GROMACS .gro file of C-alpha atoms in nm:
model
  252
    1MET     CA    1   4.332  10.101   3.156
    2ALA     CA    2   4.327   9.798   3.402
    3ARG     CA    3   4.643   9.679   3.493
    4SER     CA    4   4.729   9.290   3.410
    5GLY     CA    5   4.762   9.232   3.795
    6ASP     CA    6   4.403   9.330   3.828
    7ARG     CA    7   4.278   9.176   3.545
    8GLY     CA    8   4.432   8.849   3.672
    9ALA     CA    9   4.283   8.898   4.017
   10LYS     CA   10   3.946   8.967   3.884
   11GLU     CA   11   3.942   8.668   3.666
   12GLY     CA   12   4.071   8.451   3.947
   13GLU     CA   13   3.749   8.557   4.142
   14GLU     CA   14   3.535   8.509   3.862
   15GLU     CA   15   3.667   8.150   3.823
   16GLU     CA   16   3.634   8.094   4.177
   17GLU     CA   17   3.266   8.191   4.156
   18HIS     CA   18   3.204   7.940   3.886
   19HIS     CA   19   3.346   7.669   4.071
   20ARG     CA   20   3.136   7.757   4.373
   21ASN     CA   21   2.823   7.770   4.161
   22PRO     CA   22   2.783   7.508   3.883
   23PHE     CA   23   2.451   7.680   3.746
   24LEU     CA   24   2.648   7.978   3.615
   25SER     CA   25   2.735   8.049   3.259
   26ASN     CA   26   3.021   7.847   3.147
   27SER     CA   27   3.175   8.126   2.979
   28ILE     CA   28   3.285   8.411   3.214
   29ASN     CA   29   3.270   8.682   2.976
   30LYS     CA   30   2.887   8.606   2.861
   31PRO     CA   31   2.602   8.695   3.074
   32TRP     CA   32   2.357   8.403   3.187
   33THR     CA   33   2.071   8.394   2.928
   34SER     CA   34   1.712   8.223   2.994
   35LYS     CA   35   1.746   7.989   2.692
   36THR     CA   36   1.770   7.628   2.755
   37GLN     CA   37   2.118   7.496   2.830
   38PHE     CA   38   2.242   7.158   2.750
   39ARG     CA   39   2.438   6.975   3.016
   40SER     CA   40   2.616   6.638   3.027
   41GLU     CA   41   2.475   6.527   3.345
   42VAL     CA   42   2.067   6.542   3.322
   43SER     CA   43   1.859   6.418   3.620
   44LYS     CA   44   1.516   6.309   3.539
   45ALA     CA   45   1.166   6.393   3.746
   46CYS     CA   46   0.846   6.257   3.730
   47TRP     CA   47   0.538   6.535   3.812
   48ASP     CA   48   0.279   6.426   4.099
   49GLU     CA   49  -0.024   6.626   4.035
   50GLU     CA   50  -0.170   6.557   4.374
   51MET     CA   51   0.162   6.653   4.577
   52GLY     CA   52   0.249   6.922   4.330
   53MET     CA   53   0.591   6.847   4.327
   54GLY     CA   54   0.836   6.615   4.099
   55GLU     CA   55   0.971   6.303   4.246
   56ILE     CA   56   1.334   6.250   4.122
   57ILE     CA   57   1.365   5.920   3.955
   58GLU     CA   58   1.727   5.972   3.828
   59LYS     CA   59   1.950   6.180   4.011
   60LYS     CA   60   2.297   6.322   3.845
   61GLY     CA   61   2.521   6.586   3.966
   62SER     CA   62   2.617   6.750   4.283
   63MET     CA   63   2.303   7.010   4.296
   64TRP     CA   64   2.103   6.786   4.486
   65ALA     CA   65   2.265   6.829   4.824
   66THR     CA   66   2.133   7.149   4.830
   67THR     CA   67   1.805   7.114   4.618
   68GLY     CA   68   1.472   6.935   4.678
   69VAL     CA   69   1.332   6.785   4.975
   70ILE     CA   70   1.332   6.442   5.124
   71ARG     CA   71   1.009   6.259   5.210
   72ASN     CA   72   1.019   5.908   5.315
   73GLY     CA   73   1.381   5.831   5.174
   74LYS     CA   74   1.254   5.989   4.823
   75LEU     CA   75   1.357   6.323   4.673
   76TYR     CA   76   1.100   6.557   4.563
   77CYS     CA   77   1.145   6.899   4.418
   78HIS     CA   78   0.907   7.212   4.420
   79ILE     CA   79   0.799   7.365   4.094
   80GLU     CA   80   1.062   7.660   4.115
   81GLU     CA   81   1.323   7.418   4.128
   82ILE     CA   82   1.216   7.224   3.850
   83LEU     CA   83   1.181   7.500   3.630
   84PHE     CA   84   1.540   7.649   3.742
   85LEU     CA   85   1.694   7.328   3.660
   86ALA     CA   86   1.506   7.263   3.344
   87GLU     CA   87   1.623   7.591   3.209
   88ARG     CA   88   1.962   7.487   3.265
   89GLY     CA   89   1.937   7.157   3.046
   90ALA     CA   90   2.003   6.964   3.391
   91LEU     CA   91   1.673   6.843   3.459
   92ILE     CA   92   1.417   6.629   3.238
   93LEU     CA   93   1.042   6.657   3.408
   94THR     CA   94   0.761   6.380   3.272
   95SER     CA   95   0.415   6.324   3.345
   96PRO     CA   96   0.329   5.998   3.520
   97ASP     CA   97   0.273   5.835   3.148
   98GLY     CA   98   0.625   5.885   3.066
   99LYS     CA   99   0.543   6.215   2.819
  100THR     CA  100   0.814   6.492   2.822
  101ILE     CA  101   0.706   6.822   2.991
  102ASN     CA  102   0.887   7.089   2.800
  103VAL     CA  103   0.999   7.394   2.951
  104GLY     CA  104   0.721   7.617   2.821
  105ASP     CA  105   0.487   7.402   2.986
  106ILE     CA  106   0.662   7.447   3.310
  107TYR     CA  107   0.611   7.799   3.247
  108LYS     CA  108   0.285   7.781   3.265
  109MET     CA  109   0.246   7.572   3.549
  110ILE     CA  110   0.433   7.873   3.742
  111LEU     CA  111   0.197   8.170   3.571
  112GLY     CA  112  -0.089   7.965   3.704
  113SER     CA  113   0.049   8.010   4.089
  114LYS     CA  114  -0.129   7.685   4.166
  115PHE     CA  115   0.170   7.491   4.316
  116GLY     CA  116   0.271   7.732   4.610
  117CYS     CA  117   0.478   7.963   4.373
  118SER     CA  118   0.423   8.285   4.157
  119TRP     CA  119   0.622   8.402   3.870
  120GLU     CA  120   0.751   8.677   4.091
  121SER     CA  121   0.870   8.417   4.350
  122PHE     CA  122   1.035   8.218   4.083
  123GLU     CA  123   1.242   8.529   3.957
  124ALA     CA  124   1.352   8.587   4.327
  125TYR     CA  125   1.446   8.204   4.348
  126ARG     CA  126   1.621   8.223   4.006
  127HIS     CA  127   1.816   8.519   4.073
  128LEU     CA  128   1.972   8.385   4.444
  129LYS     CA  129   2.006   8.049   4.286
  130SER     CA  130   2.225   8.197   4.007
  131LEU     CA  131   2.429   8.374   4.251
  132GLY     CA  132   2.522   8.070   4.436
  133TYR     CA  133   2.261   8.086   4.743
  134ILE     CA  134   2.118   7.775   4.893
  135VAL     CA  135   1.735   7.868   4.872
  136GLN     CA  136   1.446   7.678   5.040
  137ARG     CA  137   1.073   7.749   5.080
  138TYR     CA  138   0.985   7.888   5.425
  139GLY     CA  139   0.818   7.687   5.648
  140ILE     CA  140   0.877   7.367   5.459
  141PRO     CA  141   1.154   7.108   5.624
  142TRP     CA  142   1.418   6.968   5.433
  143THR     CA  143   1.375   6.623   5.550
  144LEU     CA  144   1.079   6.404   5.697
  145LYS     CA  145   1.074   6.043   5.789
  146ASN     CA  146   0.716   6.003   5.798
  147ASP     CA  147   0.417   6.120   5.606
  148ILE     CA  148   0.174   6.380   5.775
  149ILE     CA  149  -0.195   6.234   5.755
  150CYS     CA  150  -0.456   6.515   5.727
  151CYS     CA  151  -0.754   6.302   5.741
  152SER     CA  152  -0.867   5.933   5.829
  153SER     CA  153  -0.933   5.821   5.489
  154ASN     CA  154  -0.754   5.473   5.388
  155SER     CA  155  -0.680   5.585   5.051
  156PRO     CA  156  -0.309   5.712   5.020
  157SER     CA  157  -0.409   5.902   4.689
  158GLU     CA  158  -0.727   6.054   4.868
  159ASN     CA  159  -0.507   6.171   5.170
  160ASN     CA  160  -0.255   6.353   4.917
  161THR     CA  161  -0.517   6.522   4.743
  162ARG     CA  162  -0.696   6.640   5.055
  163CYS     CA  163  -0.353   6.774   5.222
  164PHE     CA  164  -0.279   6.937   4.872
  165GLU     CA  165  -0.647   7.120   4.899
  166ILE     CA  166  -0.590   7.203   5.244
  167SER     CA  167  -0.235   7.363   5.182
  168ASN     CA  168  -0.389   7.564   4.904
  169LEU     CA  169  -0.682   7.683   5.105
  170LEU     CA  170  -0.449   7.796   5.382
  171GLN     CA  171  -0.210   7.992   5.138
  172ASP     CA  172  -0.520   8.161   4.982
  173MET     CA  173  -0.663   8.269   5.361
  174GLN     CA  174  -0.310   8.439   5.402
  175ILE     CA  175  -0.223   8.591   5.078
  176SER     CA  176  -0.280   8.937   5.216
  177GLU     CA  177  -0.030   8.839   5.516
  178LEU     CA  178   0.319   8.956   5.524
  179LYS     CA  179   0.534   8.650   5.560
  180PRO     CA  180   0.870   8.487   5.471
  181THR     CA  181   0.874   8.320   5.108
  182PHE     CA  182   1.222   8.177   5.126
  183LYS     CA  183   1.494   8.069   5.365
  184VAL     CA  184   1.825   8.167   5.234
  185TYR     CA  185   2.175   8.033   5.304
  186LEU     CA  186   2.522   8.125   5.209
  187PRO     CA  187   2.706   7.902   4.978
  188ASN     CA  188   2.841   7.607   5.157
  189SER     CA  189   3.019   7.307   5.019
  190LYS     CA  190   2.951   7.121   5.357
  191PHE     CA  191   2.572   7.214   5.377
  192ARG     CA  192   2.365   6.921   5.490
  193LYS     CA  193   1.989   6.880   5.473
  194SER     CA  194   1.966   6.674   5.780
  195SER     CA  195   2.142   6.978   5.981
  196PRO     CA  196   2.098   7.297   5.783
  197GLY     CA  197   2.127   7.526   6.067
  198ASP     CA  198   1.978   7.877   6.060
  199PRO     CA  199   1.940   8.040   5.767
  200SER     CA  200   2.153   8.352   5.657
  201PHE     CA  201   1.819   8.541   5.619
  202LEU     CA  202   1.465   8.524   5.542
  203LEU     CA  203   1.327   8.662   5.198
  204CYS     CA  204   0.960   8.829   5.194
  205LEU     CA  205   0.843   8.874   4.877
  206LEU     CA  206   0.627   9.211   4.825
  207SER     CA  207   0.344   9.253   4.589
  208GLY     CA  208   0.258   9.624   4.646
  209ASN     CA  209   0.334   9.904   4.855
  210PRO     CA  210   0.637   9.878   5.105
  211PRO     CA  211   0.518   9.725   5.444
  212SER     CA  212   0.441   9.935   5.739
  213ARG     CA  213   0.673   9.982   6.030
  214SER     CA  214   0.426   9.764   6.250
  215GLU     CA  215   0.411   9.508   6.008
  216VAL     CA  216   0.787   9.481   5.999
  217GLU     CA  217   0.802   9.465   6.392
  218ASN     CA  218   0.536   9.194   6.402
  219LEU     CA  219   0.712   8.975   6.134
  220GLU     CA  220   1.039   9.029   6.307
  221LYS     CA  221   0.874   8.887   6.646
  222LYS     CA  222   0.737   8.579   6.458
  223CYS     CA  223   1.074   8.521   6.293
  224ASP     CA  224   1.272   8.477   6.602
  225GLY     CA  225   1.529   8.714   6.531
  226LEU     CA  226   1.657   8.599   6.220
  227PRO     CA  227   1.759   8.855   5.959
  228LEU     CA  228   1.477   8.974   5.719
  229LYS     CA  229   1.516   9.090   5.369
  230PHE     CA  230   1.238   9.214   5.115
  231CYS     CA  231   1.207   9.135   4.776
  232TYR     CA  232   1.026   9.342   4.485
  233VAL     CA  233   1.009   9.215   4.145
  234ASP     CA  234   0.924   9.445   3.860
  235HIS     CA  235   0.921   9.348   3.486
  236GLY     CA  236   1.185   9.105   3.547
  237ARG     CA  237   1.399   9.327   3.764
  238VAL     CA  238   1.475   9.178   4.092
  239SER     CA  239   1.551   9.438   4.397
  240PHE     CA  240   1.602   9.346   4.740
  241PHE     CA  241   1.630   9.559   5.078
  242SER     CA  242   1.612   9.562   5.417
  243PHE     CA  243   1.517   9.794   5.724
  244ASP     CA  244   1.753   9.910   6.000
  245LYS     CA  245   1.656  10.081   6.298
  246GLU     CA  246   1.830  10.433   6.340
  247ARG     CA  247   1.794  10.674   6.660
  248LEU     CA  248   1.807  11.061   6.532
  249PRO     CA  249   2.000  11.293   6.740
  250THR     CA  250   1.800  11.536   6.943
  251LEU     CA  251   1.836  11.875   6.768
  252PRO     CA  252   1.889  12.161   7.012
   0.00000   0.00000   0.00000
C-alpha cells in the first residue's frame, strides 16, 4: 500500500509536469487520447500548398515560443506541428478560400508523405511533444530574415513552387540514406528561436533493419559530435534507442 507522503510527492511531480507541458491531458488521472480536444485559446492558420506549410494568421497561447518557424517576420507551421495542435483543439487550419480543413483531412495529408513528414515521423514527433520536449525538423532554421531564391523567375509564386519541387526531389534522392529527422531540445521555459543553442540530441527515424556500425559512425561524423538517438515506429508503438561504444576486456 502506498504511503500518503509518497502519493503526495507523486501528485506534485505530475502537476509540475502538466505545468511544464500544456499539451498533456488536463486530468492527471486520465491518459491522453487521440480524440480532438477543445481549448479556450485557439489559433488559426491558412494552408499554403506551394510552401507545404501553414501560415499562422491568428496566434494565441504560449506554445508558439517553441512551435513554428519564422520567415520574413511571418510564422509558419510544418504539417506535423499543425496536426499535433489540431488534435488538441489548439489550432484551426483553413484553405486559402477560408474553408476549414478538418483533422481527418490533415491525417490524409500526412499519410501521403508529400510535405516532408511521414506518418511514422509524426508519431515520433507527437510522442516527444507530449512529453514536453521541444522538437524541430533537422536542417531547418528556426528563423530566416530573407527568402532563399532558387531560380531567376520574376514570379514569387513560381519561385515558391520550384523551391518546393526541388526540396521534394532532394528528399526522394536521399530517402535511403540514414540521416537525422528532428532536433530535440529539453523542456526550457527560456527557449528562444533566435538563439536556440545545441539540441539535446538528434533523432533518426528507422524504417527497417537497425543501422550498421559504419552507418552510425559516418552519421556521427556528419553531426559534429551531437548525441544521436534512433526511433522505430511499429503499429503505433514508438521505441527509442542509442548506441554506445564499449571495450570488452581481453580474456585470458
